[in-house]
mmCIF file of N, CA and C in Angstrom:
data_model
loop_
_atom_site.group_PDB
_atom_site.id
_atom_site.type_symbol
_atom_site.label_atom_id
_atom_site.label_comp_id
_atom_site.label_asym_id
_atom_site.label_seq_id
_atom_site.Cartn_x
_atom_site.Cartn_y
_atom_site.Cartn_z
ATOM 1 N N MET J 1463 0.830 -1.185 0.000
ATOM 2 C CA MET J 1463 0.000 0.000 0.000
ATOM 3 C C MET J 1463 0.876 1.250 0.000
ATOM 4 N N THR J 1464 0.383 2.274 -0.640
ATOM 5 C CA THR J 1464 1.083 3.549 -0.593
ATOM 6 C C THR J 1464 0.620 4.326 0.631
ATOM 7 N N SER J 1465 1.318 5.396 0.921
ATOM 8 C CA SER J 1465 0.943 6.179 2.103
ATOM 9 C C SER J 1465 -0.452 6.793 1.938
ATOM 10 N N LYS J 1466 -0.810 7.167 0.717
ATOM 11 C CA LYS J 1466 -2.153 7.723 0.497
ATOM 12 C C LYS J 1466 -3.224 6.658 0.709
ATOM 13 N N GLU J 1467 -2.958 5.441 0.262
ATOM 14 C CA GLU J 1467 -3.913 4.347 0.470
ATOM 15 C C GLU J 1467 -4.064 4.034 1.947
ATOM 16 N N ILE J 1468 -2.958 4.063 2.674
ATOM 17 C CA ILE J 1468 -3.000 3.806 4.122
ATOM 18 C C ILE J 1468 -3.801 4.906 4.812
ATOM 19 N N GLU J 1469 -3.556 6.150 4.421
ATOM 20 C CA GLU J 1469 -4.284 7.274 5.017
ATOM 21 C C GLU J 1469 -5.782 7.160 4.733
ATOM 22 N N LYS J 1470 -6.131 6.772 3.508
ATOM 23 C CA LYS J 1470 -7.543 6.616 3.156
ATOM 24 C C LYS J 1470 -8.178 5.481 3.969
ATOM 25 N N ALA J 1471 -7.450 4.375 4.127
ATOM 26 C CA ALA J 1471 -7.963 3.252 4.906
ATOM 27 C C ALA J 1471 -8.149 3.637 6.370
ATOM 28 N N LEU J 1472 -7.242 4.450 6.899
ATOM 29 C CA LEU J 1472 -7.390 4.933 8.279
ATOM 30 C C LEU J 1472 -8.667 5.757 8.433
ATOM 31 N N GLN J 1473 -8.900 6.632 7.480
ATOM 32 C CA GLN J 1473 -10.104 7.462 7.532
ATOM 33 C C GLN J 1473 -11.368 6.606 7.433
ATOM 34 N N GLU J 1474 -11.339 5.610 6.552
ATOM 35 C CA GLU J 1474 -12.490 4.713 6.410
ATOM 36 C C GLU J 1474 -12.736 3.941 7.703
ATOM 37 N N ASN J 1475 -11.645 3.469 8.309
ATOM 38 C CA ASN J 1475 -11.765 2.713 9.555
ATOM 39 C C ASN J 1475 -12.361 3.589 10.657
ATOM 40 N N GLU J 1476 -11.902 4.841 10.749
ATOM 41 C CA GLU J 1476 -12.439 5.755 11.755
ATOM 42 C C GLU J 1476 -13.916 6.048 11.493
ATOM 43 N N LYS J 1477 -14.270 6.198 10.238
ATOM 44 C CA LYS J 1477 -15.673 6.471 9.899
ATOM 45 C C LYS J 1477 -16.558 5.274 10.277
ATOM 46 N N LEU J 1478 -16.078 4.067 9.980
ATOM 47 C CA LEU J 1478 -16.851 2.875 10.345
ATOM 48 C C LEU J 1478 -17.044 2.790 11.855
ATOM 49 N N TYR J 1479 -15.992 3.117 12.596
ATOM 50 C CA TYR J 1479 -16.092 3.068 14.058
ATOM 51 C C TYR J 1479 -17.014 4.174 14.571
ATOM 52 N N ASP J 1480 -16.875 5.378 14.019
ATOM 53 C CA ASP J 1480 -17.726 6.487 14.450
ATOM 54 C C ASP J 1480 -19.199 6.220 14.156
ATOM 55 N N ASP J 1481 -19.469 5.547 13.043
ATOM 56 C CA ASP J 1481 -20.849 5.228 12.662
ATOM 57 C C ASP J 1481 -21.373 3.970 13.361
ATOM 58 N N LYS J 1482 -20.539 3.411 14.245
ATOM 59 C CA LYS J 1482 -20.904 2.212 15.025
ATOM 60 C C LYS J 1482 -21.154 0.979 14.141
ATOM 61 N N ILE J 1483 -20.524 0.939 12.966
ATOM 62 C CA ILE J 1483 -20.646 -0.218 12.079
ATOM 63 C C ILE J 1483 -19.730 -1.345 12.567
ATOM 64 N N ILE J 1484 -18.574 -0.959 13.107
ATOM 65 C CA ILE J 1484 -17.662 -1.952 13.691
ATOM 66 C C ILE J 1484 -17.480 -1.636 15.163
ATOM 67 N N ASP J 1485 -17.142 -2.666 15.932
ATOM 68 C CA ASP J 1485 -16.940 -2.437 17.363
ATOM 69 C C ASP J 1485 -15.478 -2.047 17.630
ATOM 70 N N PHE J 1486 -15.197 -1.768 18.893
ATOM 71 C CA PHE J 1486 -13.877 -1.272 19.274
ATOM 72 C C PHE J 1486 -12.768 -2.261 18.940
ATOM 73 N N ASN J 1487 -12.997 -3.559 19.185
ATOM 74 C CA ASN J 1487 -11.959 -4.563 18.923
ATOM 75 C C ASN J 1487 -11.611 -4.637 17.440
ATOM 76 N N GLU J 1488 -12.616 -4.600 16.580
ATOM 77 C CA GLU J 1488 -12.360 -4.602 15.137
ATOM 78 C C GLU J 1488 -11.603 -3.344 14.719
ATOM 79 N N TYR J 1489 -11.992 -2.227 15.308
ATOM 80 C CA TYR J 1489 -11.325 -0.953 15.027
ATOM 81 C C TYR J 1489 -9.842 -1.033 15.380
ATOM 82 N N ILE J 1490 -9.538 -1.536 16.573
ATOM 83 C CA ILE J 1490 -8.145 -1.645 17.028
ATOM 84 C C ILE J 1490 -7.361 -2.622 16.151
ATOM 85 N N GLU J 1491 -7.957 -3.762 15.805
ATOM 86 C CA GLU J 1491 -7.279 -4.733 14.938
ATOM 87 C C GLU J 1491 -6.913 -4.102 13.598
ATOM 88 N N LYS J 1492 -7.849 -3.377 13.021
ATOM 89 C CA LYS J 1492 -7.594 -2.721 11.733
ATOM 90 C C LYS J 1492 -6.520 -1.650 11.868
ATOM 91 N N GLN J 1493 -6.545 -0.911 12.971
ATOM 92 C CA GLN J 1493 -5.523 0.108 13.196
ATOM 93 C C GLN J 1493 -4.132 -0.527 13.261
ATOM 94 N N PHE J 1494 -4.019 -1.665 13.942
ATOM 95 C CA PHE J 1494 -2.731 -2.346 14.023
ATOM 96 C C PHE J 1494 -2.285 -2.877 12.661
ATOM 97 N N GLU J 1495 -3.223 -3.383 11.879
ATOM 98 C CA GLU J 1495 -2.885 -3.842 10.527
ATOM 99 C C GLU J 1495 -2.358 -2.677 9.681
ATOM 100 N N LEU J 1496 -3.035 -1.547 9.782
ATOM 101 C CA LEU J 1496 -2.604 -0.386 9.011
ATOM 102 C C LEU J 1496 -1.272 0.161 9.521
ATOM 103 N N LEU J 1497 -1.066 0.086 10.816
ATOM 104 C CA LEU J 1497 0.217 0.506 11.380
ATOM 105 C C LEU J 1497 1.346 -0.382 10.860
ATOM 106 N N LYS J 1498 1.083 -1.678 10.759
ATOM 107 C CA LYS J 1498 2.075 -2.599 10.215
ATOM 108 C C LYS J 1498 2.372 -2.266 8.753
ATOM 109 N N GLU J 1499 1.332 -1.964 7.979
ATOM 110 C CA GLU J 1499 1.513 -1.569 6.577
ATOM 111 C C GLU J 1499 2.353 -0.298 6.480
ATOM 112 N N LEU J 1500 2.058 0.659 7.333
ATOM 113 C CA LEU J 1500 2.802 1.913 7.327
ATOM 114 C C LEU J 1500 4.259 1.676 7.701
ATOM 115 N N ASP J 1501 4.500 0.819 8.661
ATOM 116 C CA ASP J 1501 5.860 0.482 9.065
ATOM 117 C C ASP J 1501 6.633 -0.155 7.914
ATOM 118 N N GLU J 1502 5.993 -1.065 7.183
ATOM 119 C CA GLU J 1502 6.635 -1.691 6.028
ATOM 120 C C GLU J 1502 6.927 -0.665 4.937
ATOM 121 N N HIS J 1503 5.996 0.255 4.737
ATOM 122 C CA HIS J 1503 6.187 1.307 3.733
ATOM 123 C C HIS J 1503 7.384 2.190 4.096
ATOM 124 N N ILE J 1504 7.476 2.580 5.352
ATOM 125 C CA ILE J 1504 8.591 3.402 5.819
ATOM 126 C C ILE J 1504 9.906 2.645 5.675
ATOM 127 N N TYR J 1505 9.903 1.363 5.999
ATOM 128 C CA TYR J 1505 11.110 0.539 5.874
ATOM 129 C C TYR J 1505 11.590 0.509 4.419
ATOM 130 N N ARG J 1506 10.653 0.338 3.474
ATOM 131 C CA ARG J 1506 11.025 0.338 2.056
ATOM 132 C C ARG J 1506 11.615 1.679 1.644
ATOM 133 N N LEU J 1507 10.997 2.762 2.105
ATOM 134 C CA LEU J 1507 11.512 4.092 1.770
ATOM 135 C C LEU J 1507 12.908 4.314 2.341
ATOM 136 N N GLU J 1508 13.129 3.864 3.563
ATOM 137 C CA GLU J 1508 14.456 3.996 4.172
ATOM 138 C C GLU J 1508 15.493 3.236 3.358
ATOM 139 N N ASN J 1509 15.149 2.043 2.905
ATOM 140 C CA ASN J 1509 16.084 1.258 2.114
ATOM 141 C C ASN J 1509 16.398 1.926 0.788
ATOM 142 N N ILE J 1510 15.387 2.519 0.169
ATOM 143 C CA ILE J 1510 15.611 3.235 -1.088
ATOM 144 C C ILE J 1510 16.580 4.390 -0.864
ATOM 145 N N HIS J 1511 16.380 5.142 0.203
ATOM 146 C CA HIS J 1511 17.260 6.272 0.490
ATOM 147 C C HIS J 1511 18.674 5.811 0.829
ATOM 148 N N LEU J 1512 18.795 4.727 1.571
ATOM 149 C CA LEU J 1512 20.124 4.221 1.908
ATOM 150 C C LEU J 1512 20.881 3.777 0.662
ATOM 151 N N GLU J 1513 20.198 3.094 -0.242
ATOM 152 C CA GLU J 1513 20.839 2.673 -1.486
ATOM 153 C C GLU J 1513 21.279 3.880 -2.301
ATOM 154 N N PHE J 1514 20.446 4.903 -2.343
ATOM 155 C CA PHE J 1514 20.784 6.114 -3.075
ATOM 156 C C PHE J 1514 22.027 6.773 -2.477
ATOM 157 N N LEU J 1515 22.085 6.862 -1.152
ATOM 158 C CA LEU J 1515 23.244 7.468 -0.496
ATOM 159 C C LEU J 1515 24.508 6.636 -0.712
ATOM 160 N N LYS J 1516 24.380 5.313 -0.738
ATOM 161 C CA LYS J 1516 25.539 4.460 -1.020
ATOM 162 C C LYS J 1516 26.069 4.706 -2.423
ATOM 163 N N LYS J 1517 25.157 4.870 -3.371
ATOM 164 C CA LYS J 1517 25.583 5.139 -4.748
ATOM 165 C C LYS J 1517 26.301 6.477 -4.847
ATOM 166 N N ILE J 1518 25.803 7.479 -4.142
ATOM 167 C CA ILE J 1518 26.464 8.790 -4.140
ATOM 168 C C ILE J 1518 27.847 8.678 -3.516
ATOM 169 N N LYS J 1519 27.942 7.978 -2.407
ATOM 170 C CA LYS J 1519 29.231 7.800 -1.726
ATOM 171 C C LYS J 1519 30.223 7.103 -2.647
ATOM 172 N N ASN J 1520 29.793 6.051 -3.312
ATOM 173 C CA ASN J 1520 30.678 5.333 -4.228
ATOM 174 C C ASN J 1520 31.072 6.188 -5.423
ATOM 175 N N TRP J 1521 30.155 7.004 -5.911
ATOM 176 C CA TRP J 1521 30.465 7.886 -7.019
ATOM 177 C C TRP J 1521 31.564 8.862 -6.625
ATOM 178 N N PHE J 1522 31.460 9.454 -5.419
ATOM 179 C CA PHE J 1522 32.496 10.373 -4.947
ATOM 180 C C PHE J 1522 33.830 9.657 -4.754
ATOM 181 N N ARG J 1523 33.791 8.471 -4.220
ATOM 182 C CA ARG J 1523 35.034 7.712 -4.046
ATOM 183 C C ARG J 1523 35.705 7.455 -5.384
ATOM 184 N N ASN J 1524 34.925 7.061 -6.354
ATOM 185 C CA ASN J 1524 35.489 6.818 -7.682
ATOM 186 C C ASN J 1524 36.076 8.080 -8.273
ATOM 187 N N LYS J 1525 35.461 9.218 -8.104
ATOM 188 C CA LYS J 1525 35.974 10.481 -8.601
ATOM 189 C C LYS J 1525 37.298 10.845 -7.939
ATOM 190 N N ILE J 1526 37.366 10.633 -6.620
ATOM 191 C CA ILE J 1526 38.589 10.963 -5.877
ATOM 192 C C ILE J 1526 39.737 10.048 -6.321
ATOM 193 N N TYR J 1527 39.478 8.749 -6.453
ATOM 194 C CA TYR J 1527 40.535 7.814 -6.826
ATOM 195 C C TYR J 1527 40.996 8.010 -8.258
ATOM 196 N N LYS J 1528 40.147 8.471 -9.130
ATOM 197 C CA LYS J 1528 40.522 8.716 -10.523
ATOM 198 C C LYS J 1528 41.441 9.917 -10.629
ATOM 199 N N ARG J 1529 41.312 10.891 -9.731
ATOM 200 C CA ARG J 1529 42.174 12.073 -9.745
ATOM 201 C C ARG J 1529 43.594 11.747 -9.326
ATOM 202 N N GLU J 1530 43.740 10.798 -8.451
ATOM 203 C CA GLU J 1530 45.068 10.490 -7.893
ATOM 204 C C GLU J 1530 45.895 9.676 -8.801
#
């Protein structure tokens, strides 16, 4: 899920709970599922950024070693 999809699902879950369509336990279970999805999304983003920074670091190293 993307962050926008997670945000939309959170809003839907809150609306269902506010309208008394689901009970508190279902609401909490869904919140934890969405929290897990958000955590996985953040983890993927962190990995993308780390890989990007590694590539930049290696590019600079290669530039420095080529000068010498």
